[in-house]
XYZ file of C-alpha atoms in Angstrom:
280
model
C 66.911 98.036 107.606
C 67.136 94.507 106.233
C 64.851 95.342 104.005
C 67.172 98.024 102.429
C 70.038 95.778 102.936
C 68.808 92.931 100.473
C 67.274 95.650 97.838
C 71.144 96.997 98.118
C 72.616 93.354 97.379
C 69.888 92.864 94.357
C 71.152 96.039 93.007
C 74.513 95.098 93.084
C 73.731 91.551 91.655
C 72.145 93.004 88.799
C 74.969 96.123 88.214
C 76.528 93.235 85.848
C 76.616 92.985 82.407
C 78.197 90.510 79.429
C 79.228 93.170 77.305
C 82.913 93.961 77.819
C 82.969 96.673 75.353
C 81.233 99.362 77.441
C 82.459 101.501 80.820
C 81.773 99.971 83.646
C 79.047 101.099 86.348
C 79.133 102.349 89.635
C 77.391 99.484 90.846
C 79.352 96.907 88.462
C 82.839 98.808 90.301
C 81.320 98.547 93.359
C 80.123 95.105 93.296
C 83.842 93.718 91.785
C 85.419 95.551 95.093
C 83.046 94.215 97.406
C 83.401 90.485 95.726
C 87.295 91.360 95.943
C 87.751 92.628 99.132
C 85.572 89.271 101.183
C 88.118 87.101 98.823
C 90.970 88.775 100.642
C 88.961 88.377 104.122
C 88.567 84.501 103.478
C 92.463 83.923 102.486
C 94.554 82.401 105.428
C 96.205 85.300 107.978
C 99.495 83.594 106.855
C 98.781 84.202 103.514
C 98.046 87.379 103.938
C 100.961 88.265 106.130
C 103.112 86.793 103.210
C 101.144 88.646 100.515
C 101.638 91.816 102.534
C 105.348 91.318 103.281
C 106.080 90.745 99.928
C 104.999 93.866 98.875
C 106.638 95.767 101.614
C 109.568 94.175 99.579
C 108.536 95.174 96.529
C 107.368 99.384 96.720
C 111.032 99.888 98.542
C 111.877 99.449 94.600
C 110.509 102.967 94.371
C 113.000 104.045 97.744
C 115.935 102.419 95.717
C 114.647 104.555 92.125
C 114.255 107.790 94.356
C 117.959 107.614 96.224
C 119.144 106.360 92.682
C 117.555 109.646 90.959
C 119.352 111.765 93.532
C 122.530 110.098 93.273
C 122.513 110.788 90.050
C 121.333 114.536 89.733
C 123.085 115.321 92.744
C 125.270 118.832 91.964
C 124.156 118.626 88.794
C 120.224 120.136 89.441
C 119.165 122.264 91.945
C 118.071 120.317 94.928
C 114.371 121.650 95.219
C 113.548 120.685 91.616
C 115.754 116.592 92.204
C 112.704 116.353 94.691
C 110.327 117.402 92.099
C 112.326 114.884 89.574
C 111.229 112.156 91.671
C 107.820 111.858 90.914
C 108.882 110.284 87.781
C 110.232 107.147 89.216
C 108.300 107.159 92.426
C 105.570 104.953 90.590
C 107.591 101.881 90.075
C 107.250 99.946 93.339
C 103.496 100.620 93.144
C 103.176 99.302 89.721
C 105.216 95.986 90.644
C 102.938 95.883 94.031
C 99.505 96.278 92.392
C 99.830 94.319 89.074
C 101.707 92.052 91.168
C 98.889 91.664 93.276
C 100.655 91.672 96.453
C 98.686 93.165 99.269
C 99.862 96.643 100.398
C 97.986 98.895 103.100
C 96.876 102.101 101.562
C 95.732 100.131 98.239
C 93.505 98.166 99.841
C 92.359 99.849 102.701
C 89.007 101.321 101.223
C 88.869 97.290 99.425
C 88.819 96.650 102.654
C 86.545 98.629 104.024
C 83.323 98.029 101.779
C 82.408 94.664 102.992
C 82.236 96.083 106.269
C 79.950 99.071 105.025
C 78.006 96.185 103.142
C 77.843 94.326 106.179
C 79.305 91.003 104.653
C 82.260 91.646 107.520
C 82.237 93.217 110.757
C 84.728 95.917 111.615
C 86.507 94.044 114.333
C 87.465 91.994 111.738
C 88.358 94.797 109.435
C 90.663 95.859 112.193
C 92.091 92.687 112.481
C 93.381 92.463 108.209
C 94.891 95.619 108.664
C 96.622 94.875 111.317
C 98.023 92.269 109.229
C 98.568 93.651 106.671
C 100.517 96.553 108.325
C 102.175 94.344 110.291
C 103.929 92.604 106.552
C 104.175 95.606 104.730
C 106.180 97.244 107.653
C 108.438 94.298 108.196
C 109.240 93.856 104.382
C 109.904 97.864 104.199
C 112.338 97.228 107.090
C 114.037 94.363 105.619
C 114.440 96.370 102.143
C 115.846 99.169 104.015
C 118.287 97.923 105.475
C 118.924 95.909 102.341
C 119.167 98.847 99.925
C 121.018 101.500 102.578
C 124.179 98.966 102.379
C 123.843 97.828 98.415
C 123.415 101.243 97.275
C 126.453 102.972 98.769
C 128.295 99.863 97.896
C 127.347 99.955 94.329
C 127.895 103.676 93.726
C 124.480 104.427 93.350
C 123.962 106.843 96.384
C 125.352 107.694 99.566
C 124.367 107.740 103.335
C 124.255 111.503 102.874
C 121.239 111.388 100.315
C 119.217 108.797 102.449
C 119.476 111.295 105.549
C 118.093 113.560 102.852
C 114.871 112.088 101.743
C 113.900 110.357 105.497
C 114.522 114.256 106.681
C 112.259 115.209 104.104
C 109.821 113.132 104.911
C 109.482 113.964 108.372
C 110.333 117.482 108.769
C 106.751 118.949 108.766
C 104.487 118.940 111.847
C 102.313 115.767 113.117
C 99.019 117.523 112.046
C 100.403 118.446 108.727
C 101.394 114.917 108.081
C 97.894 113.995 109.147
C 96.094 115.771 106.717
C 99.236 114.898 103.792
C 98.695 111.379 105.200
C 94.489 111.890 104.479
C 94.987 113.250 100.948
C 97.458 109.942 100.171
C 95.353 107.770 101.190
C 92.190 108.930 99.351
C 94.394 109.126 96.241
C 95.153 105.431 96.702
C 91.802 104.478 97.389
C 90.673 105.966 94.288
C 93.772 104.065 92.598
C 91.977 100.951 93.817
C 88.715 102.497 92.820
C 90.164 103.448 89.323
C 92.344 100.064 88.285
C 88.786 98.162 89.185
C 86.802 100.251 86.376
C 89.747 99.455 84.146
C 89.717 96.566 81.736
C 93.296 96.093 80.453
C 97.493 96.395 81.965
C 97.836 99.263 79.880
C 95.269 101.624 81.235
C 96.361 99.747 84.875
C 99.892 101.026 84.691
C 98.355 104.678 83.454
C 96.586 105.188 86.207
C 98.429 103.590 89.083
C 101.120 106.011 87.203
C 99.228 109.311 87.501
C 97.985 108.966 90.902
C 101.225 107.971 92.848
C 103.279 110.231 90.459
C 100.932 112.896 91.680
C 101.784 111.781 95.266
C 105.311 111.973 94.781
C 105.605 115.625 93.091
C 103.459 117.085 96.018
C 105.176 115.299 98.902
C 101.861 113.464 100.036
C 102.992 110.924 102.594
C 102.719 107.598 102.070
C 103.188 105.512 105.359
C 104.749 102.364 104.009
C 107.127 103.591 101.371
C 107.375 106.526 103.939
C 108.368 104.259 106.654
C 111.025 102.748 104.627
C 112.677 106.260 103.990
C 112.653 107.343 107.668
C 114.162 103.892 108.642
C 116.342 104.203 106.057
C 117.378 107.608 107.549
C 117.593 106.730 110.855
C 120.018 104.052 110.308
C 122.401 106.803 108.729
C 121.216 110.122 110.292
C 121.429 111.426 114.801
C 118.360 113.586 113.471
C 115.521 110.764 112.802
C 115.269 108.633 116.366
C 113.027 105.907 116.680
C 110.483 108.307 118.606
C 110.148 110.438 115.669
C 109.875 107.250 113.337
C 107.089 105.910 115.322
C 105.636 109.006 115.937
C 105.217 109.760 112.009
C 104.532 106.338 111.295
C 101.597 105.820 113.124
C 100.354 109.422 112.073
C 100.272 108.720 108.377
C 99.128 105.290 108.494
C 95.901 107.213 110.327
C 95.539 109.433 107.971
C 95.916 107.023 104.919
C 93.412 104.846 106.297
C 91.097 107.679 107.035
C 91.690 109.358 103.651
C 90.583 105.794 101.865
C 88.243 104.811 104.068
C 85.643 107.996 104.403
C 86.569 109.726 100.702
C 86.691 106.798 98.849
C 84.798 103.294 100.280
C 82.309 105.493 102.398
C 80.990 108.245 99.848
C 81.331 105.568 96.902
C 79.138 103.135 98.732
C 76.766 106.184 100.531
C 76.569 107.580 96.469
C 75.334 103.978 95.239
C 72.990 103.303 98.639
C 71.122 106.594 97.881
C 70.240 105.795 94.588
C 68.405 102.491 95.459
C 64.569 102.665 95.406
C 62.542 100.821 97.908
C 59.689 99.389 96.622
C-alpha cells in the first residue's frame, strides 16, 4: 500500500512539463488540484471563513441578475420560458466567485476532496473545511438576501411577488428529487473546478465557468448556496417557504452537491489516474 502510494506521488511529480503551449495532462490537472486544494487546508480557519463569506456575498449577484431578469420580462414573456431566460445571467455570481478566487462550497468540494483520496489530509479534517466553508457561504447568502429583497423593490427592479416566485421554484419538487438535482449540480461544479484547472487563460475561464452553470440554470439543477439565498429570500416575503422547508432543502442539496463532486468528479478522476500507474 505505501508502496503504491509513493509510485502514485512520483507519477504525479513527474505529470509536469515546461512547455505551456500544449494541453495539459490528467496527471498535470490532477497534481495542480491536489497542490491547490492542501494550500486551502493550510490557510487560517478565519481566513477561510472570510474567503467563504465573501463569496456567499458575491454569487447572490446572480439572485439579484435572476429577480432583475424577471422584473423585467415580467407580462411581457410567458412565464415558463422567463425561467428558461435565466440561464443567461445565472453565470455572473459564479464568474465574480471563481476568478475572484473566493472560496465557495460546491466549487471546491471535489478540490477538497483529493488530498484526502491522496492521503495528504484525513477526512475528519475534510469535514471540518467544509463545515467552514458552508458555514461563510451560508451566512454571506443570508446577509445578501436580505440585502437585495429590500434594495430591489426599492429601486424598481423587482417585487416581493417575483422573489416568492423563484424561492417557490426552487423548492417545490420532492426531497429525493432535489437529491439527485442536488447530485447532478454538484458534479457539474466539480468538473467546473476540474475544467478551469486544465485551462490556461481568463478567457477560456469565463467560457467554461459560463457553460456549466448556464447549463445549471436552464435545467433547474439546484445549487445549495445560491439556492439557499432564493428560498431565504422567499421566505422573508412568502407564508409558503417556512424555515422547516428551508432547512429541510438546504441540507438536502448541500448532500447531494457534495456527493455529486465528490464521487463523479475527485473520486473517478483520481481512481482513472491510480489505475494507470505501473508498479514496478
Amino acid at each position: 500500500m505505501k508502496e503504491k502510494e509513493e509510485k502514485v506521488d512520483e507519477e504525479l511529480k513527474n505529470s509536469s512539463s515546461n512547455d505551456s503551449t500544449r494541453t495539459k495532462t490528467h496527471g498535470e490537472i490532477l497534481k495542480e488540484q491536489i497542490v491547490e486544494g492542501c494550500k486551502t487546508y493550510d490557510r487560517s480557519k478565519r481566513s477561510i471563513l472570510l474567503s467563504s463569506f465573501t463569496a456567499g456575498l458575491e454569487i447572490g449577484f446572480s439572485f439579484l441578475m435572476l429577480c432583475s431578469l424577471f422584473g423585467f420580462l415580467e407580462g411581457k414573456v410567458a412565464e415558463e420560458s422567463i425561467f428558461k431566460l435565466m440561464a443567461l445571467v445565472y453565470p455572473i455570481g459564479f464568474i465574480l466567485v471563481v476568478l475572484g478566487q473566493s472560496i465557495l462550497f460546491t466549487e471546491q468540494t471535489s478540490l477538497l476532496a483529493l488530498p484526502v483520496l491522496n492521503n495528504k489530509r484525513s477526512i475528519l479534517s475534510l469535514f471540518g473545511i467544509w463545515g467552514i466553508v458552508i458555514l461563510g457561504n451560508v451566512i454571506g447568502g443570508i446577509l445578501i438576501a436580505l440585502t437585495l429583497s429590500w434594495v430591489g423593490p426599492n429601486l424598481g427592479l423587482f417585487d416581493a411577488e417575483i422573489i416568492a416566485k423563484i424561492g417557490k421554484h426552487y423548492v417545490d419538487y420532492s426531497l429525493p428529487t432535489i437529491l439527485v438535482s442536488a447530485i447532478l449540480a454538484g458534479w457539474l461544479m466539480g468538473l467546473l473546478s476540474w475544467l478551469v484547472t486544465s485551462s490556461k487563460e481568463t478567457t477560456s475561464e469565463i467560457f467554461i465557468i459560463y457553460i456549466i452553470t448556464a447549463v445549471m440554470g436552464f435545467t433547474g439543477l439546484h445549487h445549495s448556496i445560491i439556492g439557499q439565498i432564493e428560498i431565504f429570500a422567499g421566505m422573508l416575503v412568502s407564508p409558503e417557504i417556512d424555515f422547516v422547508v428551508y432547512l429541510k432543502t438546504l441540507f438536502t442539496a448541500l448532500a447531494g452537491n457534495a456527493l455529486g463532486a465528490t464521487i463523479f468528479v475527485a473520486l473517478l478522476k483520481y481512481r482513472a489516474f491510480i489505475f494507470n500507474v505501473k508498479m514496478p
